[in-house]
């Protein structure tokens, strides 16, 4: 349901629905520039236009009355857009030198070289590598795991070598940590397991396709993650929400490896918000403003957010999960039901218009799971995945049983160990979490 009154926050990104819901939960009226302009986003707010390579959408943004604005993925890769929008609107987030530093893997590697959580080693794209290790070729301008591959699966065009870099592959569990950087300190909001390249969701290799909250933050992680957030926020001069993507491998020191930093509202932010019932965009804006004012009201300070999060973690917290369904083949979107959920976890979101042509390997919609613990939460997600896949492609014979789908999300009971050590595998094994 739309909040009456004029827009109070501009949101720009490839997909802005989750951030728009967060804005409404924070008492704001968003207006969005979005690549998909899905039905549920249009039901929530005004969507000006779809983002494309043309300049018409940008011209329309610049004609709006001045607003605070934020961006979602992958606008961090387009600093020229950010600079243009900043001519008219006030960014509550990261730009300029801060953005340049945080998106530079070699700057981060040096910044964290002697810290408890280092960056997984990085090399220039044309550097020689040892055959004893596996390396990933990663684009410098990318988001959500797009265009990542193993070095043995291809070569980099010499003319484009400066557009890529190499990062050592770390087998283990893909996880993420969400932070909010205030002027005086950085607050660890929570941790989550990430779904990437998962076959049950038909996601391409390495493609981000969802995750599940892990709360409270595992004790073994708490101190090193707080240190990581503080070091990154201070070293890059970040403000507001940002996320760190990591790999957890308890069998190899130091255990946690940083792979990259997303200096914005992340795709899993909404899960923490729904879990804690906490309007995180309110705290994001308070943190950004704390960097530009001499004093912060106590009720909007980092100390107050920490106090609230401690209360939340002492309560019985049920995890929340989501999965992004990708099209296994070219298809036309069916008429999917529209939900308005507020603080309730939806069954489905990011809903395309009926008849929309969706190419193979691109997102169809997002589905959600809930439960009293991590096992039942992922079982719920598996049920929802199978349910909506049947509705999206009723002519396609079922490929998986409920148990098979659940096993692909959670492939082993050995995961009962410390934070589900071995919970997922990033090697290409049967039922693995991340497929090569």
PDB file of C-alpha atoms in Angstrom, residues 50-213:
ATOM      1  CA  UNK A  50      13.000   1.505 -16.527  1.00  0.00           C
ATOM      2  CA  UNK A  51      16.747   2.046 -16.408  1.00  0.00           C
ATOM      3  CA  UNK A  52      18.431   1.440 -19.753  1.00  0.00           C
ATOM      4  CA  UNK A  53      21.532   2.583 -21.564  1.00  0.00           C
ATOM      5  CA  UNK A  54      19.714   5.633 -22.884  1.00  0.00           C
ATOM      6  CA  UNK A  55      19.633   8.905 -20.963  1.00  0.00           C
ATOM      7  CA  UNK A  56      15.854   9.502 -20.829  1.00  0.00           C
ATOM      8  CA  UNK A  57      15.506   7.965 -17.371  1.00  0.00           C
ATOM      9  CA  UNK A  58      18.368  10.088 -16.034  1.00  0.00           C
ATOM     10  CA  UNK A  59      16.872  13.232 -17.525  1.00  0.00           C
ATOM     11  CA  UNK A  60      13.563  12.428 -15.800  1.00  0.00           C
ATOM     12  CA  UNK A  61      15.362  11.921 -12.463  1.00  0.00           C
ATOM     13  CA  UNK A  62      17.028  15.298 -12.799  1.00  0.00           C
ATOM     14  CA  UNK A  63      13.657  16.994 -13.397  1.00  0.00           C
ATOM     15  CA  UNK A  64      12.222  15.789 -10.081  1.00  0.00           C
ATOM     16  CA  UNK A  65      12.056  18.033  -7.055  1.00  0.00           C
ATOM     17  CA  UNK A  66      15.256  17.631  -4.985  1.00  0.00           C
ATOM     18  CA  UNK A  67      15.123  14.555  -2.738  1.00  0.00           C
ATOM     19  CA  UNK A  68      17.363  12.428  -0.586  1.00  0.00           C
ATOM     20  CA  UNK A  69      18.350   9.386  -2.625  1.00  0.00           C
ATOM     21  CA  UNK A  70      19.976   5.979  -2.281  1.00  0.00           C
ATOM     22  CA  UNK A  71      21.075   3.341  -4.758  1.00  0.00           C
ATOM     23  CA  UNK A  72      20.879  -0.454  -4.868  1.00  0.00           C
ATOM     24  CA  UNK A  73      22.950  -2.897  -6.950  1.00  0.00           C
ATOM     25  CA  UNK A  74      24.686  -2.406  -9.308  1.00  0.00           C
ATOM     26  CA  UNK A  75      24.725   1.379  -9.460  1.00  0.00           C
ATOM     27  CA  UNK A  76      28.033   1.385  -7.549  1.00  0.00           C
ATOM     28  CA  UNK A  77      29.571   0.395 -10.896  1.00  0.00           C
ATOM     29  CA  UNK A  78      28.316   3.580 -12.559  1.00  0.00           C
ATOM     30  CA  UNK A  79      29.941   6.521 -10.723  1.00  0.00           C
ATOM     31  CA  UNK A  80      29.021   8.792 -13.634  1.00  0.00           C
ATOM     32  CA  UNK A  81      25.322   8.151 -12.899  1.00  0.00           C
ATOM     33  CA  UNK A  82      25.897   8.855  -9.217  1.00  0.00           C
ATOM     34  CA  UNK A  83      27.694  12.114  -9.990  1.00  0.00           C
ATOM     35  CA  UNK A  84      24.910  13.229 -12.337  1.00  0.00           C
ATOM     36  CA  UNK A  85      22.121  12.463  -9.876  1.00  0.00           C
ATOM     37  CA  UNK A  86      24.049  14.238  -7.122  1.00  0.00           C
ATOM     38  CA  UNK A  87      23.746  17.463  -9.110  1.00  0.00           C
ATOM     39  CA  UNK A  88      20.027  17.493  -8.262  1.00  0.00           C
ATOM     40  CA  UNK A  89      19.504  15.168  -5.308  1.00  0.00           C
ATOM     41  CA  UNK A  90      21.290  14.496  -2.007  1.00  0.00           C
ATOM     42  CA  UNK A  91      22.931  11.069  -1.813  1.00  0.00           C
ATOM     43  CA  UNK A  92      22.582   9.300   1.510  1.00  0.00           C
ATOM     44  CA  UNK A  93      25.311   6.774   0.853  1.00  0.00           C
ATOM     45  CA  UNK A  94      28.744   6.364  -0.669  1.00  0.00           C
ATOM     46  CA  UNK A  95      30.311   8.082  -3.681  1.00  0.00           C
ATOM     47  CA  UNK A  96      33.548   9.624  -4.892  1.00  0.00           C
ATOM     48  CA  UNK A  97      36.775   8.538  -3.242  1.00  0.00           C
ATOM     49  CA  UNK A  98      34.972   6.245  -0.787  1.00  0.00           C
ATOM     50  CA  UNK A  99      33.353   4.338  -3.636  1.00  0.00           C
ATOM     51  CA  UNK A 100      36.595   4.157  -5.597  1.00  0.00           C
ATOM     52  CA  UNK A 101      38.448   2.661  -2.621  1.00  0.00           C
ATOM     53  CA  UNK A 102      35.842   0.142  -1.527  1.00  0.00           C
ATOM     54  CA  UNK A 103      35.429  -1.244  -5.056  1.00  0.00           C
ATOM     55  CA  UNK A 104      39.180  -1.654  -5.554  1.00  0.00           C
ATOM     56  CA  UNK A 105      40.144  -5.237  -4.563  1.00  0.00           C
ATOM     57  CA  UNK A 106      43.825  -4.320  -4.351  1.00  0.00           C
ATOM     58  CA  UNK A 107      43.172  -1.381  -2.020  1.00  0.00           C
ATOM     59  CA  UNK A 108      41.108  -3.669   0.240  1.00  0.00           C
ATOM     60  CA  UNK A 109      43.787  -6.348   0.069  1.00  0.00           C
ATOM     61  CA  UNK A 110      46.411  -3.914   1.354  1.00  0.00           C
ATOM     62  CA  UNK A 111      44.044  -2.357   3.915  1.00  0.00           C
ATOM     63  CA  UNK A 112      43.265  -5.740   5.507  1.00  0.00           C
ATOM     64  CA  UNK A 113      46.623  -7.467   4.945  1.00  0.00           C
ATOM     65  CA  UNK A 114      47.432  -7.819   8.639  1.00  0.00           C
ATOM     66  CA  UNK A 115      43.899  -8.124  10.013  1.00  0.00           C
ATOM     67  CA  UNK A 116      41.986 -11.101  11.387  1.00  0.00           C
ATOM     68  CA  UNK A 117      39.847 -11.316   8.224  1.00  0.00           C
ATOM     69  CA  UNK A 118      41.965 -10.740   5.101  1.00  0.00           C
ATOM     70  CA  UNK A 119      40.872 -10.438   1.497  1.00  0.00           C
ATOM     71  CA  UNK A 120      41.142 -13.668  -0.451  1.00  0.00           C
ATOM     72  CA  UNK A 121      44.363 -13.057  -2.456  1.00  0.00           C
ATOM     73  CA  UNK A 122      43.960 -10.972  -5.631  1.00  0.00           C
ATOM     74  CA  UNK A 123      46.191 -10.656  -8.709  1.00  0.00           C
ATOM     75  CA  UNK A 124      46.047  -8.701 -11.967  1.00  0.00           C
ATOM     76  CA  UNK A 125      44.109 -10.533 -14.673  1.00  0.00           C
ATOM     77  CA  UNK A 126      47.262 -11.331 -16.693  1.00  0.00           C
ATOM     78  CA  UNK A 127      49.366 -12.526 -13.724  1.00  0.00           C
ATOM     79  CA  UNK A 128      50.692 -16.116 -13.681  1.00  0.00           C
ATOM     80  CA  UNK A 129      49.097 -18.428 -11.095  1.00  0.00           C
ATOM     81  CA  UNK A 130      50.135 -21.663  -9.441  1.00  0.00           C
ATOM     82  CA  UNK A 131      48.564 -24.896 -10.639  1.00  0.00           C
ATOM     83  CA  UNK A 132      48.284 -25.939  -6.981  1.00  0.00           C
ATOM     84  CA  UNK A 133      45.523 -23.374  -6.433  1.00  0.00           C
ATOM     85  CA  UNK A 134      42.275 -22.546  -8.193  1.00  0.00           C
ATOM     86  CA  UNK A 135      41.640 -18.970  -9.235  1.00  0.00           C
ATOM     87  CA  UNK A 136      38.537 -17.051 -10.261  1.00  0.00           C
ATOM     88  CA  UNK A 137      38.377 -14.482 -13.030  1.00  0.00           C
ATOM     89  CA  UNK A 138      36.184 -11.619 -11.781  1.00  0.00           C
ATOM     90  CA  UNK A 139      35.051  -8.468 -13.590  1.00  0.00           C
ATOM     91  CA  UNK A 140      35.881  -5.219 -11.812  1.00  0.00           C
ATOM     92  CA  UNK A 141      32.418  -3.870 -12.668  1.00  0.00           C
ATOM     93  CA  UNK A 142      29.928  -6.524 -11.705  1.00  0.00           C
ATOM     94  CA  UNK A 143      27.318  -7.419  -9.117  1.00  0.00           C
ATOM     95  CA  UNK A 144      25.529 -10.513  -7.843  1.00  0.00           C
ATOM     96  CA  UNK A 145      28.267 -12.857  -9.081  1.00  0.00           C
ATOM     97  CA  UNK A 146      27.714 -12.144 -12.770  1.00  0.00           C
ATOM     98  CA  UNK A 147      30.449 -13.127 -15.257  1.00  0.00           C
ATOM     99  CA  UNK A 148      32.637 -14.862 -12.640  1.00  0.00           C
ATOM    100  CA  UNK A 149      34.349 -18.052 -13.796  1.00  0.00           C
ATOM    101  CA  UNK A 150      37.336 -20.245 -13.038  1.00  0.00           C
ATOM    102  CA  UNK A 151      40.479 -19.257 -14.906  1.00  0.00           C
ATOM    103  CA  UNK A 152      40.735 -22.690 -16.529  1.00  0.00           C
ATOM    104  CA  UNK A 153      37.311 -22.133 -18.132  1.00  0.00           C
ATOM    105  CA  UNK A 154      38.415 -19.263 -20.333  1.00  0.00           C
ATOM    106  CA  UNK A 155      40.934 -16.533 -21.039  1.00  0.00           C
ATOM    107  CA  UNK A 156      40.803 -12.767 -20.772  1.00  0.00           C
ATOM    108  CA  UNK A 157      40.966 -10.725 -23.957  1.00  0.00           C
ATOM    109  CA  UNK A 158      44.287  -8.819 -23.719  1.00  0.00           C
ATOM    110  CA  UNK A 159      42.461  -5.661 -24.787  1.00  0.00           C
ATOM    111  CA  UNK A 160      40.177  -5.984 -21.756  1.00  0.00           C
ATOM    112  CA  UNK A 161      42.669  -7.214 -19.185  1.00  0.00           C
ATOM    113  CA  UNK A 162      42.241  -4.066 -17.070  1.00  0.00           C
ATOM    114  CA  UNK A 163      38.502  -4.832 -16.714  1.00  0.00           C
ATOM    115  CA  UNK A 164      39.145  -8.055 -14.768  1.00  0.00           C
ATOM    116  CA  UNK A 165      41.198  -9.347 -11.879  1.00  0.00           C
ATOM    117  CA  UNK A 166      41.966 -12.765 -10.401  1.00  0.00           C
ATOM    118  CA  UNK A 167      40.953 -13.886  -6.920  1.00  0.00           C
ATOM    119  CA  UNK A 168      42.004 -17.107  -5.252  1.00  0.00           C
ATOM    120  CA  UNK A 169      39.093 -19.541  -4.936  1.00  0.00           C
ATOM    121  CA  UNK A 170      38.266 -20.431  -1.338  1.00  0.00           C
ATOM    122  CA  UNK A 171      36.241 -23.627  -0.850  1.00  0.00           C
ATOM    123  CA  UNK A 172      33.694 -23.176   1.899  1.00  0.00           C
ATOM    124  CA  UNK A 173      30.377 -21.605   2.833  1.00  0.00           C
ATOM    125  CA  UNK A 174      29.395 -18.315   1.147  1.00  0.00           C
ATOM    126  CA  UNK A 175      28.218 -15.931   3.868  1.00  0.00           C
ATOM    127  CA  UNK A 176      27.594 -12.228   4.252  1.00  0.00           C
ATOM    128  CA  UNK A 177      27.655  -9.653   7.029  1.00  0.00           C
ATOM    129  CA  UNK A 178      25.594  -6.449   7.091  1.00  0.00           C
ATOM    130  CA  UNK A 179      26.906  -3.257   8.700  1.00  0.00           C
ATOM    131  CA  UNK A 180      25.816   0.337   9.251  1.00  0.00           C
ATOM    132  CA  UNK A 181      28.643   2.878   9.436  1.00  0.00           C
ATOM    133  CA  UNK A 182      28.014   5.872  11.723  1.00  0.00           C
ATOM    134  CA  UNK A 183      30.459   8.733  12.152  1.00  0.00           C
ATOM    135  CA  UNK A 184      31.767   7.393  15.458  1.00  0.00           C
ATOM    136  CA  UNK A 185      31.533   3.611  14.984  1.00  0.00           C
ATOM    137  CA  UNK A 186      30.431   0.795  12.708  1.00  0.00           C
ATOM    138  CA  UNK A 187      27.563  -1.451  13.834  1.00  0.00           C
ATOM    139  CA  UNK A 188      27.351  -5.141  12.893  1.00  0.00           C
ATOM    140  CA  UNK A 189      23.661  -5.759  12.101  1.00  0.00           C
ATOM    141  CA  UNK A 190      23.759  -9.476  11.357  1.00  0.00           C
ATOM    142  CA  UNK A 191      25.053 -12.407   9.330  1.00  0.00           C
ATOM    143  CA  UNK A 192      23.529 -14.642   6.679  1.00  0.00           C
ATOM    144  CA  UNK A 193      24.346 -17.643   4.562  1.00  0.00           C
ATOM    145  CA  UNK A 194      24.260 -16.895   0.850  1.00  0.00           C
ATOM    146  CA  UNK A 195      22.798 -18.955  -1.964  1.00  0.00           C
ATOM    147  CA  UNK A 196      24.917 -18.696  -5.103  1.00  0.00           C
ATOM    148  CA  UNK A 197      24.678 -20.665  -8.336  1.00  0.00           C
ATOM    149  CA  UNK A 198      22.143 -23.044  -6.807  1.00  0.00           C
ATOM    150  CA  UNK A 199      20.690 -25.598  -9.220  1.00  0.00           C
ATOM    151  CA  UNK A 200      17.318 -25.846  -7.507  1.00  0.00           C
ATOM    152  CA  UNK A 201      16.802 -22.154  -8.347  1.00  0.00           C
ATOM    153  CA  UNK A 202      18.203 -22.599 -11.884  1.00  0.00           C
ATOM    154  CA  UNK A 203      20.770 -19.891 -11.133  1.00  0.00           C
ATOM    155  CA  UNK A 204      23.799 -19.575 -13.422  1.00  0.00           C
ATOM    156  CA  UNK A 205      27.191 -20.462 -11.882  1.00  0.00           C
ATOM    157  CA  UNK A 206      28.260 -18.078  -9.086  1.00  0.00           C
ATOM    158  CA  UNK A 207      25.076 -16.016  -9.517  1.00  0.00           C
ATOM    159  CA  UNK A 208      23.622 -14.688  -6.262  1.00  0.00           C
ATOM    160  CA  UNK A 209      20.212 -16.281  -5.718  1.00  0.00           C
ATOM    161  CA  UNK A 210      19.226 -15.701  -2.100  1.00  0.00           C
ATOM    162  CA  UNK A 211      20.200 -16.513   1.462  1.00  0.00           C
ATOM    163  CA  UNK A 212      19.113 -17.099   5.042  1.00  0.00           C
ATOM    164  CA  UNK A 213      19.728 -15.102   8.208  1.00  0.00           C
TER     165      UNK A 213
END
